[in-house]
CSV table of C-alpha atoms and ligand atoms in Angstrom, one decimal:
chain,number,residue,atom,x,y,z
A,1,UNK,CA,13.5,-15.0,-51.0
A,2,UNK,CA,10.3,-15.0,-48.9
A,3,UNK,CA,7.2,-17.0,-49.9
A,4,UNK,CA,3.9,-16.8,-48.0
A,5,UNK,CA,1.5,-19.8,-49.5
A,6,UNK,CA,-2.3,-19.7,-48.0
A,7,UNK,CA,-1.2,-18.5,-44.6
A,8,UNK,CA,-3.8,-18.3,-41.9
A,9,UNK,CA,-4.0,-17.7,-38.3
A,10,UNK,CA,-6.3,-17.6,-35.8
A,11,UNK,CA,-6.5,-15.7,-32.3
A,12,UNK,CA,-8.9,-17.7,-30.6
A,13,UNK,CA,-12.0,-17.5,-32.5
A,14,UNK,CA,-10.4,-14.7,-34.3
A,15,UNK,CA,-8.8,-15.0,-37.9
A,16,UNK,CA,-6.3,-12.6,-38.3
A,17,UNK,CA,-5.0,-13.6,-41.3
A,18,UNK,CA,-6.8,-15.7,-44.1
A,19,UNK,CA,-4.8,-17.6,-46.7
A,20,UNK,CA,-2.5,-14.7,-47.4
A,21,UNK,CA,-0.2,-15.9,-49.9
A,22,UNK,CA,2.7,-13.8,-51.8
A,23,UNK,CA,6.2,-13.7,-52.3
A,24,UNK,CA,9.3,-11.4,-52.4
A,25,UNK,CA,11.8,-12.0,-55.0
A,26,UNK,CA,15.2,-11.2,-53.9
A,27,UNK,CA,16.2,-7.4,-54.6
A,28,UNK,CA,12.3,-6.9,-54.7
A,29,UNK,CA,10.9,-4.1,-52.5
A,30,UNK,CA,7.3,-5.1,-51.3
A,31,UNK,CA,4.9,-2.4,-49.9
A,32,UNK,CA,2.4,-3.8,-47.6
A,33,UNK,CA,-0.6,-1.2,-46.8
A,34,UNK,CA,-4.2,-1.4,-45.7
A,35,UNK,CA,-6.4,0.0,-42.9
A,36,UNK,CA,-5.4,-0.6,-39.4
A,37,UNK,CA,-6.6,-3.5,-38.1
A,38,UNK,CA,-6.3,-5.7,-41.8
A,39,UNK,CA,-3.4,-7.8,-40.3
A,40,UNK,CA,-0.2,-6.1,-41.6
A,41,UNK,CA,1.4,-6.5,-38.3
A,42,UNK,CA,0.7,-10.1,-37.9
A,43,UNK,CA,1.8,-11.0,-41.8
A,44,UNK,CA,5.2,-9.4,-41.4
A,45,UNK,CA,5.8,-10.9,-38.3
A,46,UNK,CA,5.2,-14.6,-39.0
A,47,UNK,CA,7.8,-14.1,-41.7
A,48,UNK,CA,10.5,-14.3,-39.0
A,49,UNK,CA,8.2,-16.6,-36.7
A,50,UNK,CA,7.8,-13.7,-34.2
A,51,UNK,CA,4.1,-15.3,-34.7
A,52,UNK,CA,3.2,-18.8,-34.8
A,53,UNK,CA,0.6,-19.5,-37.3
A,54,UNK,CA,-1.6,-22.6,-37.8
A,55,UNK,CA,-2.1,-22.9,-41.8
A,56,UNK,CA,0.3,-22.1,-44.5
A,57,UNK,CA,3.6,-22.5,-45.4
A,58,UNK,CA,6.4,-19.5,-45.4
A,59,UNK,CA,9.8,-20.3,-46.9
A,60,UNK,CA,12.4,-17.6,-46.3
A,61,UNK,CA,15.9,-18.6,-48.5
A,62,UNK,CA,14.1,-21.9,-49.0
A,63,UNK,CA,13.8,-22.7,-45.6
A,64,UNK,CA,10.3,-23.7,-43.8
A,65,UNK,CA,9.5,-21.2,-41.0
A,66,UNK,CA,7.0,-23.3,-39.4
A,67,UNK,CA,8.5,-26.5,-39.7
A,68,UNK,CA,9.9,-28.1,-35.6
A,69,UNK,CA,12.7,-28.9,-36.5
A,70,UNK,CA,13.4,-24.7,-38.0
A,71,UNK,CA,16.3,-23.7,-35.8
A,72,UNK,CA,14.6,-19.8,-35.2
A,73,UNK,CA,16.6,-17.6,-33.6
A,74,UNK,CA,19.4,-18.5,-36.6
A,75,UNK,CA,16.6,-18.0,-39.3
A,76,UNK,CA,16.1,-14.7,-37.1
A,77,UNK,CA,19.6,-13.6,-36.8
A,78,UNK,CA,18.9,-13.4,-40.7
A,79,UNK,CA,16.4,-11.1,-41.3
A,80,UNK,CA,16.7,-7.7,-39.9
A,81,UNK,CA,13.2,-6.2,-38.5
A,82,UNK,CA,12.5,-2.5,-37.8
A,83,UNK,CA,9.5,-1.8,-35.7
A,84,UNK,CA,7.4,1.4,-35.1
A,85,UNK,CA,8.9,2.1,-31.6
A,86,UNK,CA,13.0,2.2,-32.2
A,87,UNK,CA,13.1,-0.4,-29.4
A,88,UNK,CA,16.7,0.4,-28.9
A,89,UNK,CA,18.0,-1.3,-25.5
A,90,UNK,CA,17.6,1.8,-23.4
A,91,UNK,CA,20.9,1.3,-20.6
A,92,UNK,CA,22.9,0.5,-23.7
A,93,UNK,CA,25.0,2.9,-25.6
A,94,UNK,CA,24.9,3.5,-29.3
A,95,UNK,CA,27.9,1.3,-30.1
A,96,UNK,CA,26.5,-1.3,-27.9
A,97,UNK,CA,23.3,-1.1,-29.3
A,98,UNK,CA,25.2,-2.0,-32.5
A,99,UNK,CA,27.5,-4.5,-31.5
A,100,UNK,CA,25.8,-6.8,-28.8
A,101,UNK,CA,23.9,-9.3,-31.0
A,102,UNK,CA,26.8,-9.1,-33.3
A,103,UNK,CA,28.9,-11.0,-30.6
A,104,UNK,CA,26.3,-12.6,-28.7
A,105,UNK,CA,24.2,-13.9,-31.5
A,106,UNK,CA,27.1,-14.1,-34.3
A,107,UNK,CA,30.5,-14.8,-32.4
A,108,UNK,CA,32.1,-11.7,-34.0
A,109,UNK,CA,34.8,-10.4,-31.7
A,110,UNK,CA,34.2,-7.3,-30.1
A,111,UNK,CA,36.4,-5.7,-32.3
A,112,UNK,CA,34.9,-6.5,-35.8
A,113,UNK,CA,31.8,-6.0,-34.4
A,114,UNK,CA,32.2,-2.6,-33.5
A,115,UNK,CA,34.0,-1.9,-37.2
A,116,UNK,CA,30.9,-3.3,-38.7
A,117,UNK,CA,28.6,-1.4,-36.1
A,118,UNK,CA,30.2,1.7,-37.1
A,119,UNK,CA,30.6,1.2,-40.6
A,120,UNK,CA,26.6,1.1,-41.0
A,121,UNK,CA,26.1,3.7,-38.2
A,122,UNK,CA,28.1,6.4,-40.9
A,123,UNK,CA,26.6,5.5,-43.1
A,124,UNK,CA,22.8,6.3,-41.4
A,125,UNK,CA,24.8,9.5,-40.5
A,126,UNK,CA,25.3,9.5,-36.7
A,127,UNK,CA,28.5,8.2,-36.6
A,128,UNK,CA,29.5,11.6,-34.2
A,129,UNK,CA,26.7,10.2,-31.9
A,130,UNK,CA,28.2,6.8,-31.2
A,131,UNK,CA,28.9,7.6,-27.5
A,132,UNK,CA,25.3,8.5,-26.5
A,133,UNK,CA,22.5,6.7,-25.2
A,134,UNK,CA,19.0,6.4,-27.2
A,135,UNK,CA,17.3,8.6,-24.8
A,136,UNK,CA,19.8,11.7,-25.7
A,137,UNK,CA,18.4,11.1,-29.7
A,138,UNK,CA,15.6,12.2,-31.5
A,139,UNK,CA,13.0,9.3,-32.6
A,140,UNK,CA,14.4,9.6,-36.1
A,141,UNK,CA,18.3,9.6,-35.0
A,142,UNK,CA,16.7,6.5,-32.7
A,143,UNK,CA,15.2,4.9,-36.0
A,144,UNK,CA,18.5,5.5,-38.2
A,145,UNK,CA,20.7,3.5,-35.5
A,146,UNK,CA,17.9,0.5,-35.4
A,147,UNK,CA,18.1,0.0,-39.0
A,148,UNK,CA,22.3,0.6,-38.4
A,149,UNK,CA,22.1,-1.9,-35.9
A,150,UNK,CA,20.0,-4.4,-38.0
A,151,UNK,CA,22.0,-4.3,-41.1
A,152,UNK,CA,25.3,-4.6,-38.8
A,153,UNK,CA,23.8,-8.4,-39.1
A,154,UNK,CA,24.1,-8.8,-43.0
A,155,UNK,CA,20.9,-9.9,-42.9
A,156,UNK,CA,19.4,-11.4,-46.3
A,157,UNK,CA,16.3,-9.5,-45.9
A,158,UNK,CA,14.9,-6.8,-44.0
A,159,UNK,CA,11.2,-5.9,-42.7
A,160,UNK,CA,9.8,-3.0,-41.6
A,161,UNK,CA,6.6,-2.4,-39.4
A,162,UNK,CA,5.7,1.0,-40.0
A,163,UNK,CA,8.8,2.5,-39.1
A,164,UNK,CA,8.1,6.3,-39.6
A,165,UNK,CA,4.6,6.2,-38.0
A,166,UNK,CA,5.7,7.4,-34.6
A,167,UNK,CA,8.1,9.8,-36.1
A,168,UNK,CA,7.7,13.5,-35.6
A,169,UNK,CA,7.0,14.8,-39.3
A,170,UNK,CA,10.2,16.7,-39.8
A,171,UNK,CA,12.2,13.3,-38.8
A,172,UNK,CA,9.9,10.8,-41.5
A,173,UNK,CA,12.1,12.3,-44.5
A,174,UNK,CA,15.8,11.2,-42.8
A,175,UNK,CA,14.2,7.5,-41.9
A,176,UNK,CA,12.8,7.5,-45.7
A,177,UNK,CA,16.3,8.3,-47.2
A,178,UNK,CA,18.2,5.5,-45.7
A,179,UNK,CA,15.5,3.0,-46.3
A,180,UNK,CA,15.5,4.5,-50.3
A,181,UNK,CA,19.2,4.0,-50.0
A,182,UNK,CA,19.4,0.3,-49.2
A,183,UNK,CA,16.4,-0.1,-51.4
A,184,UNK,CA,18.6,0.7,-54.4
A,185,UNK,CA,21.5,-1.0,-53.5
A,186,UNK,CA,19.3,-3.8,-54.0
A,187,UNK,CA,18.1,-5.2,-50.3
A,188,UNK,CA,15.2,-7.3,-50.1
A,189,UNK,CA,12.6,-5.5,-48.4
A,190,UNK,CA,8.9,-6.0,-47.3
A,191,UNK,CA,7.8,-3.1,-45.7
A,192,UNK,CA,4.5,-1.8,-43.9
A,193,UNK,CA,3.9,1.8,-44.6
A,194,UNK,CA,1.4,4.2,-45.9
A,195,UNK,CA,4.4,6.4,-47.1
A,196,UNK,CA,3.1,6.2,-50.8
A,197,UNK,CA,5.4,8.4,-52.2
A,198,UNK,CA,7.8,6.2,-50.5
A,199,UNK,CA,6.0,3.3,-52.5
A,200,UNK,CA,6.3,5.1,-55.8
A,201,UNK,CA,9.7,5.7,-55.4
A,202,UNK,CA,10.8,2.1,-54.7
A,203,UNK,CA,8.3,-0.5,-54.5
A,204,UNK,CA,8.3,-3.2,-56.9
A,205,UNK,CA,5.0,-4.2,-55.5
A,206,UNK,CA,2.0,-3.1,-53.3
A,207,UNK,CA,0.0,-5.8,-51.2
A,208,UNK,CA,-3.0,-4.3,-49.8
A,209,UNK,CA,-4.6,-6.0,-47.1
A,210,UNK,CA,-8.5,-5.8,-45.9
A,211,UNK,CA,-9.5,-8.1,-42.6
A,212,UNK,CA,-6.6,-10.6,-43.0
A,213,UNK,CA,-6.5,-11.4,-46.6
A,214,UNK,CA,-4.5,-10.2,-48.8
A,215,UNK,CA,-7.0,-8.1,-51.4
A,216,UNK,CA,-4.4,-6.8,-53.9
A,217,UNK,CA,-0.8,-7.5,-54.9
A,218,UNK,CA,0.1,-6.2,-57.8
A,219,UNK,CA,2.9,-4.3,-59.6
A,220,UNK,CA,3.3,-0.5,-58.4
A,221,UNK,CA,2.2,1.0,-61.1
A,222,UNK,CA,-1.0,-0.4,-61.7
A,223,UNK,CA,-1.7,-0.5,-57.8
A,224,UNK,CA,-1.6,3.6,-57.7
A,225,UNK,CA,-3.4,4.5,-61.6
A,226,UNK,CA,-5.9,1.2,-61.5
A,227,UNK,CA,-6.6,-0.3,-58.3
A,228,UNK,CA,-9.2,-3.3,-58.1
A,229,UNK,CA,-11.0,-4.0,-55.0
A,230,UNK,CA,-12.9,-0.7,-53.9
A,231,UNK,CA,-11.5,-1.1,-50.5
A,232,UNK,CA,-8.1,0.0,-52.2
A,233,UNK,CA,-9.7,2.6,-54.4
A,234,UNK,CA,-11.4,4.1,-51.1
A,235,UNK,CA,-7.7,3.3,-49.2
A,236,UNK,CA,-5.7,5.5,-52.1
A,237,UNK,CA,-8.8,8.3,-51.9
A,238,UNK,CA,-7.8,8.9,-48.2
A,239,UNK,CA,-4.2,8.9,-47.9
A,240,UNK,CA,-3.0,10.4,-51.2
B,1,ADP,P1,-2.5,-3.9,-38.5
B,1,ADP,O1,-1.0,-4.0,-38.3
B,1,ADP,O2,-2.9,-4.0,-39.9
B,1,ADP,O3,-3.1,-2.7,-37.9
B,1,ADP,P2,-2.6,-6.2,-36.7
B,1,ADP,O4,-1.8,-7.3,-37.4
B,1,ADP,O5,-1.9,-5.5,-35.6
B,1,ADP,O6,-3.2,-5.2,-37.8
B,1,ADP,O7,-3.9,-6.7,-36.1
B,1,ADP,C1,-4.9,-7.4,-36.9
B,1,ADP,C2,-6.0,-7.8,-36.0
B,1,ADP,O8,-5.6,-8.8,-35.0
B,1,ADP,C3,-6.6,-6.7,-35.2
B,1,ADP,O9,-8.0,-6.8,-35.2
B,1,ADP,C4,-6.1,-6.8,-33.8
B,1,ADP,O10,-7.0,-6.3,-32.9
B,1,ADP,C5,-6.0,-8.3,-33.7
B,1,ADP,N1,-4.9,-8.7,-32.8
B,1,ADP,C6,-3.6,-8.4,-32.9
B,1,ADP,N2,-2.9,-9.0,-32.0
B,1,ADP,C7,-3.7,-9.7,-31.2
B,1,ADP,C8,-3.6,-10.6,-30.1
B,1,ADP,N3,-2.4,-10.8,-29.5
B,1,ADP,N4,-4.7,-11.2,-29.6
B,1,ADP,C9,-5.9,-11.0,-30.2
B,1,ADP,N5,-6.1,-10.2,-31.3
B,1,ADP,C10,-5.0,-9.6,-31.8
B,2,MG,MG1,0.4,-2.7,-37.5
């Protein structure tokens, strides 16, 4: 479903990432981890072109992301993205917050997209809250209705950038259930995290990254009882 193959990129002088190549079979839940700085970021976000990049090839559903004639924003309207800071359109309510790319991207009708807004937004469990505006939730209520709002796009795969790490610790657990959920139900997922019991619990497999390159990617299993590189081992040592 996704397909990194020796990916680079440069800012400036800068290489951010180097020759990262990996893929994501579809149903497969891939946990991308590493210390701050190694580049997760920037890998998850030239997967939906959000960033150019200069070397490499990524396929997502067989098609080129960095080929001209790629049409984008329809590759985009494709793959859901949840980010670290909710970015919910503040002056929009809930239900428009679910519904506006629905229409404006998709041509739904109003009317199906609101079904198909509310459908997912019961099913993160705020459908009671539909009325409000982001700034009357809490950041995990916030985080529940972006993933609502980006699965109200049937999207073919979803990516995550962090998406608990600005969360209140009594709010990680609520954002972590629905994610579990859709992992199970078999959504393709690559997901930046240091939520490792989140990666034990669903991951099919854990890339670590170290200054842009991909250092490890292996199955889950292995990653957590036998990692390789001692930047992974020292990683684990830390965090667990
Ligand atoms: P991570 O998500 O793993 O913390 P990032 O992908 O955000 O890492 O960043 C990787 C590296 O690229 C960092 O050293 C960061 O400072 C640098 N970087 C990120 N964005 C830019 C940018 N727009 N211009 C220059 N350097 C950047
Ligand atoms: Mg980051």
């Amino acid at each position: 479903m996704i397909e990194l193959t020796k990916v680079s990129k440069w800012y400036g002088d800068f290489q951010v990432l180097s020759e990262c190549s990996t893929t994501v079979a579809r149903g497969d839940v891939v946990v991308v981890c590493g210390p701050s700085g190694s580049g997760k970021s920037t890998l998850i976000k030239t997967v939906n072109g959000l960033e150019p990049f200069q070397q490499g090839e990524i396929r997502v559903d067989g098609i080129s992301v960095g080929a001209a004639q790629t049409d984008l924003p329809a590759l985009r309207s494709k793959i859901g993205m949840v980010f670290q800071n909710f970015e919910l359109f503040p002056h929009l309510s809930v239900r428009r917050n679910l519904t506006l790319a629905q229409v404006k991207v998709l041509g739904r009708s109003e009317m199906e997209a609101t079904e198909r807004g509310l459908k997912y937004l019961d099913r993160v469990g705020l459908l009671a809250h539909q009325d409000k505006y982001p700034s009357q939730l809490s950041g995990g209520q916030q985080q529940r209705v972006a993933i609502a709002r980006a699965l109200a796009m049937d999207p073919i795969a979803m990516l995550f950038d962090e998406p608990t790490s600005a969360l209140d610790p009594e709010m990680i657990g609520e954002v972590l259930d629905v994610m579990v959920g859709l992992a199970q139900e078999g959504m393709t997922m690559m997901v930046v995290t240091h939520e490792m019991g989140f990666a034990r619990k669903v991951a099919d497999r854990i890339v670590f990254m170290d200054q842009g390159r991909i250092v490890e990617d292996t199955p889950k299993d292995e990653f957590f009882s036998t990692p390789r590189s001692r930047r992974a081992k020292e990683f684990l040592a830390r965090i667990i």
